Coordinates of C-alpha atoms and ligand atoms in Angstrom, one line a residue:
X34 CA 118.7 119.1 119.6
X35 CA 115.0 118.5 117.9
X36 CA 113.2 116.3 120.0
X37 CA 111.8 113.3 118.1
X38 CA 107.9 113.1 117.6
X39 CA 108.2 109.7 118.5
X40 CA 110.9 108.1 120.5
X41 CA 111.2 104.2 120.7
X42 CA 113.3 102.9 123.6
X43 CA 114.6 99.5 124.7
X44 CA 111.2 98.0 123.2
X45 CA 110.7 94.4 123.8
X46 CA 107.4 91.6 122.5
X47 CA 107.4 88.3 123.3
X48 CA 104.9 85.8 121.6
X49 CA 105.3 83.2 124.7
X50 CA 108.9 82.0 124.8
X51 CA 109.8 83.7 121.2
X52 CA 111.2 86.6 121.4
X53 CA 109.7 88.8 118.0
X54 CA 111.5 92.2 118.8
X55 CA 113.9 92.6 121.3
X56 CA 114.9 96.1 122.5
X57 CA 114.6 98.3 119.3
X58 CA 115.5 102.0 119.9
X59 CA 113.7 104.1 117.0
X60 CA 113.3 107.9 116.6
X61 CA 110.8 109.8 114.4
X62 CA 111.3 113.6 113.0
X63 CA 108.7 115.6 112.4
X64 CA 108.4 115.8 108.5
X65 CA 110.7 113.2 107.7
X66 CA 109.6 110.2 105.9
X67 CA 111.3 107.3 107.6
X68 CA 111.5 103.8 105.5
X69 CA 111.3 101.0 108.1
X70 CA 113.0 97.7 105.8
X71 CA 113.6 94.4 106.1
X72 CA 112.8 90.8 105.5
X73 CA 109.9 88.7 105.9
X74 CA 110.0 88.0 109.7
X75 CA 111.7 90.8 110.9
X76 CA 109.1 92.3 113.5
X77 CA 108.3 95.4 111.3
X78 CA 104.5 94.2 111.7
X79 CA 104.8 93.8 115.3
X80 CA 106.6 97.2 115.9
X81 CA 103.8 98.9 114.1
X82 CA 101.1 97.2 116.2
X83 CA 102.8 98.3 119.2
X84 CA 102.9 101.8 118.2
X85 CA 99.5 101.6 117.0
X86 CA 98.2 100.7 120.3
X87 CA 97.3 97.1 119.0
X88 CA 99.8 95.1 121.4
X89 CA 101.3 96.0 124.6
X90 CA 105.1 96.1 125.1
X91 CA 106.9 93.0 127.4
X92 CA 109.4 95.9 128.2
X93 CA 110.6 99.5 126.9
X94 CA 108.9 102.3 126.0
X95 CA 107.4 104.2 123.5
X96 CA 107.7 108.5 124.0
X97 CA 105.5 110.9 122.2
X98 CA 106.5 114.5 121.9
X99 CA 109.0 113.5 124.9
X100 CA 105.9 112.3 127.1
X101 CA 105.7 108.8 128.2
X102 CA 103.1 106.4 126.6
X103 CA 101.1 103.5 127.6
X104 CA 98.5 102.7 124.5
X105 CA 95.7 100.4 125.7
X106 CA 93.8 100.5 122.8
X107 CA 93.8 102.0 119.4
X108 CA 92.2 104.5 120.4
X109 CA 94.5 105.8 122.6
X110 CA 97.4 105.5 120.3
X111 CA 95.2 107.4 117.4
X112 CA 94.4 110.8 120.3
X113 CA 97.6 110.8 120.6
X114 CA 98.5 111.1 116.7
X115 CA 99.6 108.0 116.0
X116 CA 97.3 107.7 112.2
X117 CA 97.9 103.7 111.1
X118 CA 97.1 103.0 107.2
X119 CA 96.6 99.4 107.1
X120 CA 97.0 97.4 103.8
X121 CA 93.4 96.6 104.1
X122 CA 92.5 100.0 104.5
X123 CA 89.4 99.7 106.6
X124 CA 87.3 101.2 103.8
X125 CA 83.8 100.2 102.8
X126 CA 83.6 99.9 99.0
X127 CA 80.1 100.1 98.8
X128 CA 79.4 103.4 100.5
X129 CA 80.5 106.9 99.6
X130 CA 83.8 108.1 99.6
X131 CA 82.3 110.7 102.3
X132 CA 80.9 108.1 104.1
X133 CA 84.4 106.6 104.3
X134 CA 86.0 109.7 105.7
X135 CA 83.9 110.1 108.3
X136 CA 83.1 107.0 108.7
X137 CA 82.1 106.5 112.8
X138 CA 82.8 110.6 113.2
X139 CA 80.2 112.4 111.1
X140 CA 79.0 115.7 112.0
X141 CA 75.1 116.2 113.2
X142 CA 72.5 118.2 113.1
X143 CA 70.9 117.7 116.8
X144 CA 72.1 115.1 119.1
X145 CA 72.9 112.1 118.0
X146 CA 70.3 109.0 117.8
X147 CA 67.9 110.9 116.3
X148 CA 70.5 113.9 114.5
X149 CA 70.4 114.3 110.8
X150 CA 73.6 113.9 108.9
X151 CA 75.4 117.2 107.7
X152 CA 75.6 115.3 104.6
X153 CA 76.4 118.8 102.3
X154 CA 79.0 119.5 104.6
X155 CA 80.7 116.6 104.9
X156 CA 80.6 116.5 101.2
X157 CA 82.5 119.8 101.2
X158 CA 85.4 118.9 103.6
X159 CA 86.1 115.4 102.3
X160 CA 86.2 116.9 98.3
X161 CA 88.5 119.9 99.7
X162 CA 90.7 117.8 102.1
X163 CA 91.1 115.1 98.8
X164 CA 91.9 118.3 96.3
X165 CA 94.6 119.2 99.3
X166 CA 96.4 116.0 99.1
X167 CA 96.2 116.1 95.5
X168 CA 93.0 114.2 93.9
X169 CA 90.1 115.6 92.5
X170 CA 87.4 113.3 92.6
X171 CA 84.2 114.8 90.6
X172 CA 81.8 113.9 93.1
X173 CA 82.5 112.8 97.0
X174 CA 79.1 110.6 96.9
X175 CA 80.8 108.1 94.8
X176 CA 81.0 104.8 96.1
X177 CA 84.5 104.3 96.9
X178 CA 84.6 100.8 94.8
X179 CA 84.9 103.2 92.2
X180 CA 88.1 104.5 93.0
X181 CA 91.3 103.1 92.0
X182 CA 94.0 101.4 94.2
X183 CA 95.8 104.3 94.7
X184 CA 93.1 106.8 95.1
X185 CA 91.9 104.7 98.2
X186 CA 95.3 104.6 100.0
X187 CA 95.4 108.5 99.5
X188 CA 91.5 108.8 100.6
X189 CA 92.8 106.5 104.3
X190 CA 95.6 108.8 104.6
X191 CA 93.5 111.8 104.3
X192 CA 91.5 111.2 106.2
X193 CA 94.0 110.1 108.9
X194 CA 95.5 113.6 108.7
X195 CA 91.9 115.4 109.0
X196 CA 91.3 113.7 112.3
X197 CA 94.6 114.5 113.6
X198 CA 97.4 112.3 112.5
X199 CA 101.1 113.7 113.7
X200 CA 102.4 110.4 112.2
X201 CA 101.5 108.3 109.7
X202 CA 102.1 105.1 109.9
X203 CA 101.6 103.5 106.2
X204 CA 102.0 99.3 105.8
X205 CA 103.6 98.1 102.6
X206 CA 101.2 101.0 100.9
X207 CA 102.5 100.2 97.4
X208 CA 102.4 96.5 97.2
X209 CA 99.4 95.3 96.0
X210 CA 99.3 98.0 93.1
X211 CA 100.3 98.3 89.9
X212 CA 103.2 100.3 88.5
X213 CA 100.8 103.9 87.8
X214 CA 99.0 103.3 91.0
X215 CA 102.3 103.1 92.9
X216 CA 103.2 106.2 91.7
X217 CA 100.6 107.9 92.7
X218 CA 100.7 106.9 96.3
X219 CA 104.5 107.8 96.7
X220 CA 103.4 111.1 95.1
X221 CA 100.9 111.5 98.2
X222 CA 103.5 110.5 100.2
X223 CA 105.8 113.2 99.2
X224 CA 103.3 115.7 99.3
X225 CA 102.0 115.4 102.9
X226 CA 105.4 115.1 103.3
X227 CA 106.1 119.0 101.9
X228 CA 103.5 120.0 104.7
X229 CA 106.6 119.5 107.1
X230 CA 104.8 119.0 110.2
X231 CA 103.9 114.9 109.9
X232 CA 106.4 112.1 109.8
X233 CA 106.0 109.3 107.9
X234 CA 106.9 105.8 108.4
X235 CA 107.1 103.9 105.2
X236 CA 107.2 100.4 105.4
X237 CA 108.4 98.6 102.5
X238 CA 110.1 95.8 100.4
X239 CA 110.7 98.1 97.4
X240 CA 114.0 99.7 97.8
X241 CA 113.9 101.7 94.8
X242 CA 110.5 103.3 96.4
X243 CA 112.1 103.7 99.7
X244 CA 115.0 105.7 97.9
X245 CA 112.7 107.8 96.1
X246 CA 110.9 109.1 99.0
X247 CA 112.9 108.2 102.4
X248 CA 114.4 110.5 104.3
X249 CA 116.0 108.1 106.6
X250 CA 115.9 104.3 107.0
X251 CA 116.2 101.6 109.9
X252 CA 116.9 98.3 109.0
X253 CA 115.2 95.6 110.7
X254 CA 116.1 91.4 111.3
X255 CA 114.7 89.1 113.3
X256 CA 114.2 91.5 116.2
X257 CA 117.0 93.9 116.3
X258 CA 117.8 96.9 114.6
X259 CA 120.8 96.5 112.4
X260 CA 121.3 99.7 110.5
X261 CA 119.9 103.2 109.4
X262 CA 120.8 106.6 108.8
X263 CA 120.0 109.2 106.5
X264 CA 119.6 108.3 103.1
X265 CA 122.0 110.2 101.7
X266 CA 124.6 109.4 103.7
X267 CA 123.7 105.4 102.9
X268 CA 125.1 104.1 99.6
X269 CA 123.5 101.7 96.9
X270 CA 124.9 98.8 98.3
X271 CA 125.0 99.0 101.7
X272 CA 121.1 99.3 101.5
X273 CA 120.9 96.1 99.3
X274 CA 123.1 94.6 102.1
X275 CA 121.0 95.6 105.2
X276 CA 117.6 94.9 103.5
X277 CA 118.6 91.5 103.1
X278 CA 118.8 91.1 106.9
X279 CA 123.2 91.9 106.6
X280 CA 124.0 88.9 104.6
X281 CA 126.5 89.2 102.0
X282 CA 125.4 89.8 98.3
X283 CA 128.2 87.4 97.2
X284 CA 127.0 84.6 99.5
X285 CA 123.3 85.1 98.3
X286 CA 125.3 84.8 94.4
X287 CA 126.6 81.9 95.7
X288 CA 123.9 80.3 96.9
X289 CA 121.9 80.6 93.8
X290 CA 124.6 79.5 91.6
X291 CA 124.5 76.5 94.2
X292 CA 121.0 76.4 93.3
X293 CA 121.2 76.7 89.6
X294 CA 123.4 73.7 89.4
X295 CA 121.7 71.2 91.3
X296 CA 118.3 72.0 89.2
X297 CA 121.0 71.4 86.3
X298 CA 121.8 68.1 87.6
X299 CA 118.1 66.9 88.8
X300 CA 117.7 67.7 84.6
X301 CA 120.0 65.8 83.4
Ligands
ADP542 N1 100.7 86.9 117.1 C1 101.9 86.3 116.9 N2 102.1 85.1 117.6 C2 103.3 84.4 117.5 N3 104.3 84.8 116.7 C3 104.2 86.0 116.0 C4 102.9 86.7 116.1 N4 103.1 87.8 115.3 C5 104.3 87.7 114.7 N5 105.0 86.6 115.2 C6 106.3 86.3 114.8 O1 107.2 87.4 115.1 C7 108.1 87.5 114.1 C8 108.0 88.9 113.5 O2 106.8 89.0 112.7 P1 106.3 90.3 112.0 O3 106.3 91.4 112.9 O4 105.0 90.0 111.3 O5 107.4 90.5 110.9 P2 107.4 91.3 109.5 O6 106.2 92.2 109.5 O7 108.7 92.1 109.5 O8 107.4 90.3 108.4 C9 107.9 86.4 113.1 O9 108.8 85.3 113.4 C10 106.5 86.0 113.4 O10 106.3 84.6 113.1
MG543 MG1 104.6 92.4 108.1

């Protein structure tokens, strides 16, 4: 059997006597894109931040290339490839798209207080690592500001994946876009996912972009994992049933019929 990149076991946060995830197994194939789903409230957030190093577990574990984990920081979830894509990107709109790459890591000449910047060479890498992943910007000493909403989601996860990223972790990367910029993001998505050797979770409300990417899917509500499995082994319908937490699509017709009705009657 493959072992999992990551391996999620028994994992367990409280927020002081509510319990916001509680004992979610979750494992993570190298090259797969795994679409994490569900509703508002379901502890996908929470599940990232603990695999991102953010929060620490109330109980469980979290395995990484089989080895035991114990994130106190960021930091330590990131050296051990753990590459989080926030929706707020972290990026700095006024300053050059290189800047942005290496932003806190840029390469010196001489030691560091008093080093100058390898400014050409940065230059080089970011354009050729951006050209990799499938955009050619003109000129890497662009502000980023200049960049569309798209552009800048592939720019974070570029540059995640230049400083080591063995999974990628992306937040609700297509929401705030439009319909062209959307597009272009799930087309990054699919291509770093062609390299073979990064998994991808994909955390999103879109089911139609979780089918057109997703490899697999886990199902989250309020806490627990209540589905997955490989997408094409799931149906239509059964993902429309699990992303809206297991409740029935007939009750939720119901219920708006319900609703229709009484907004009928307030009218008249
Ligand atoms: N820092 C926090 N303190 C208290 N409760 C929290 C905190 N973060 C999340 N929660 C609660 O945990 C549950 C899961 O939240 P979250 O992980 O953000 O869900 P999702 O991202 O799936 O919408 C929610 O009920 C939320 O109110
Ligand atoms: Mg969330």
């Amino acid at each position: 059997m493959v072992e999992p990149l990551i391996r999620v076991r028994s994992l367990v946060k409280q927020f002081g006597p509510f319990t916001a995830l509680n004992g979610i197994d979750l494992d993570i194939y190298r090259g797969e894109v795994h679409a994490l789903l569900g509703d508002n409230g379901a502890g996908k957030s929470t599940l990232i931040r603990l695999l991102s190093g953010l929060y620490r577990p109330d109980g469980g574990q979290i395995f990484v290339e089989g080895k035991p984990m114990r994130f106190r920081s960021p930091r330590d979830a990131s050296k051990a490839g753990i590459g989080t894509v926030y929706q707020e990107l972290a990026l700095n709109p006024l300053m050059s798209v290189t800047r942005n790459f290496f932003m806190g890591r840029e390469l010196f000449w001489g030691t560091k207080p008093f080093g100058l910047l390898r400014m050409q060479e940065m230059d080089q890498i970011t354009h050729e690592e951006m050209i990799k992943i499938g955009i050619d910007i003109s000129d890497p000493r662009q502000a980023v500001g200049t960049m569309s909403g798209g552009q800048r989601q592939t720019l974070a996860i570029a540059r995640a994946i230049y400083f080591g990223a063995k999974v990628l972790i992306l937040d609700e990367p297509t929401s705030a876009l439009g319909l062209k910029q959307q597009m272009e993001v799930l087309k990054t998505i699919v291509r770093v996912r062609g390299r073979g050797d990064i998994a991808i979770i994909f955390i999103t409300h879109n089911e139609l972009h979780s089918k057109l990417v997703a490899d697999r899917y886990t199902f989250l509500a309020l806490g627990e994992v209540i589905g997955g499995g490989l997408s094409e082994e799931l149906a239509g319908e059964q993902v429309r049933h699990l992303m809206a937490g297991g409740v029935e699509m007939k009750d939720l017709v119901k219920e708006l019929a319900a609703a229709r009705n009484e907004t009928f009657r307030h009218a008249s």
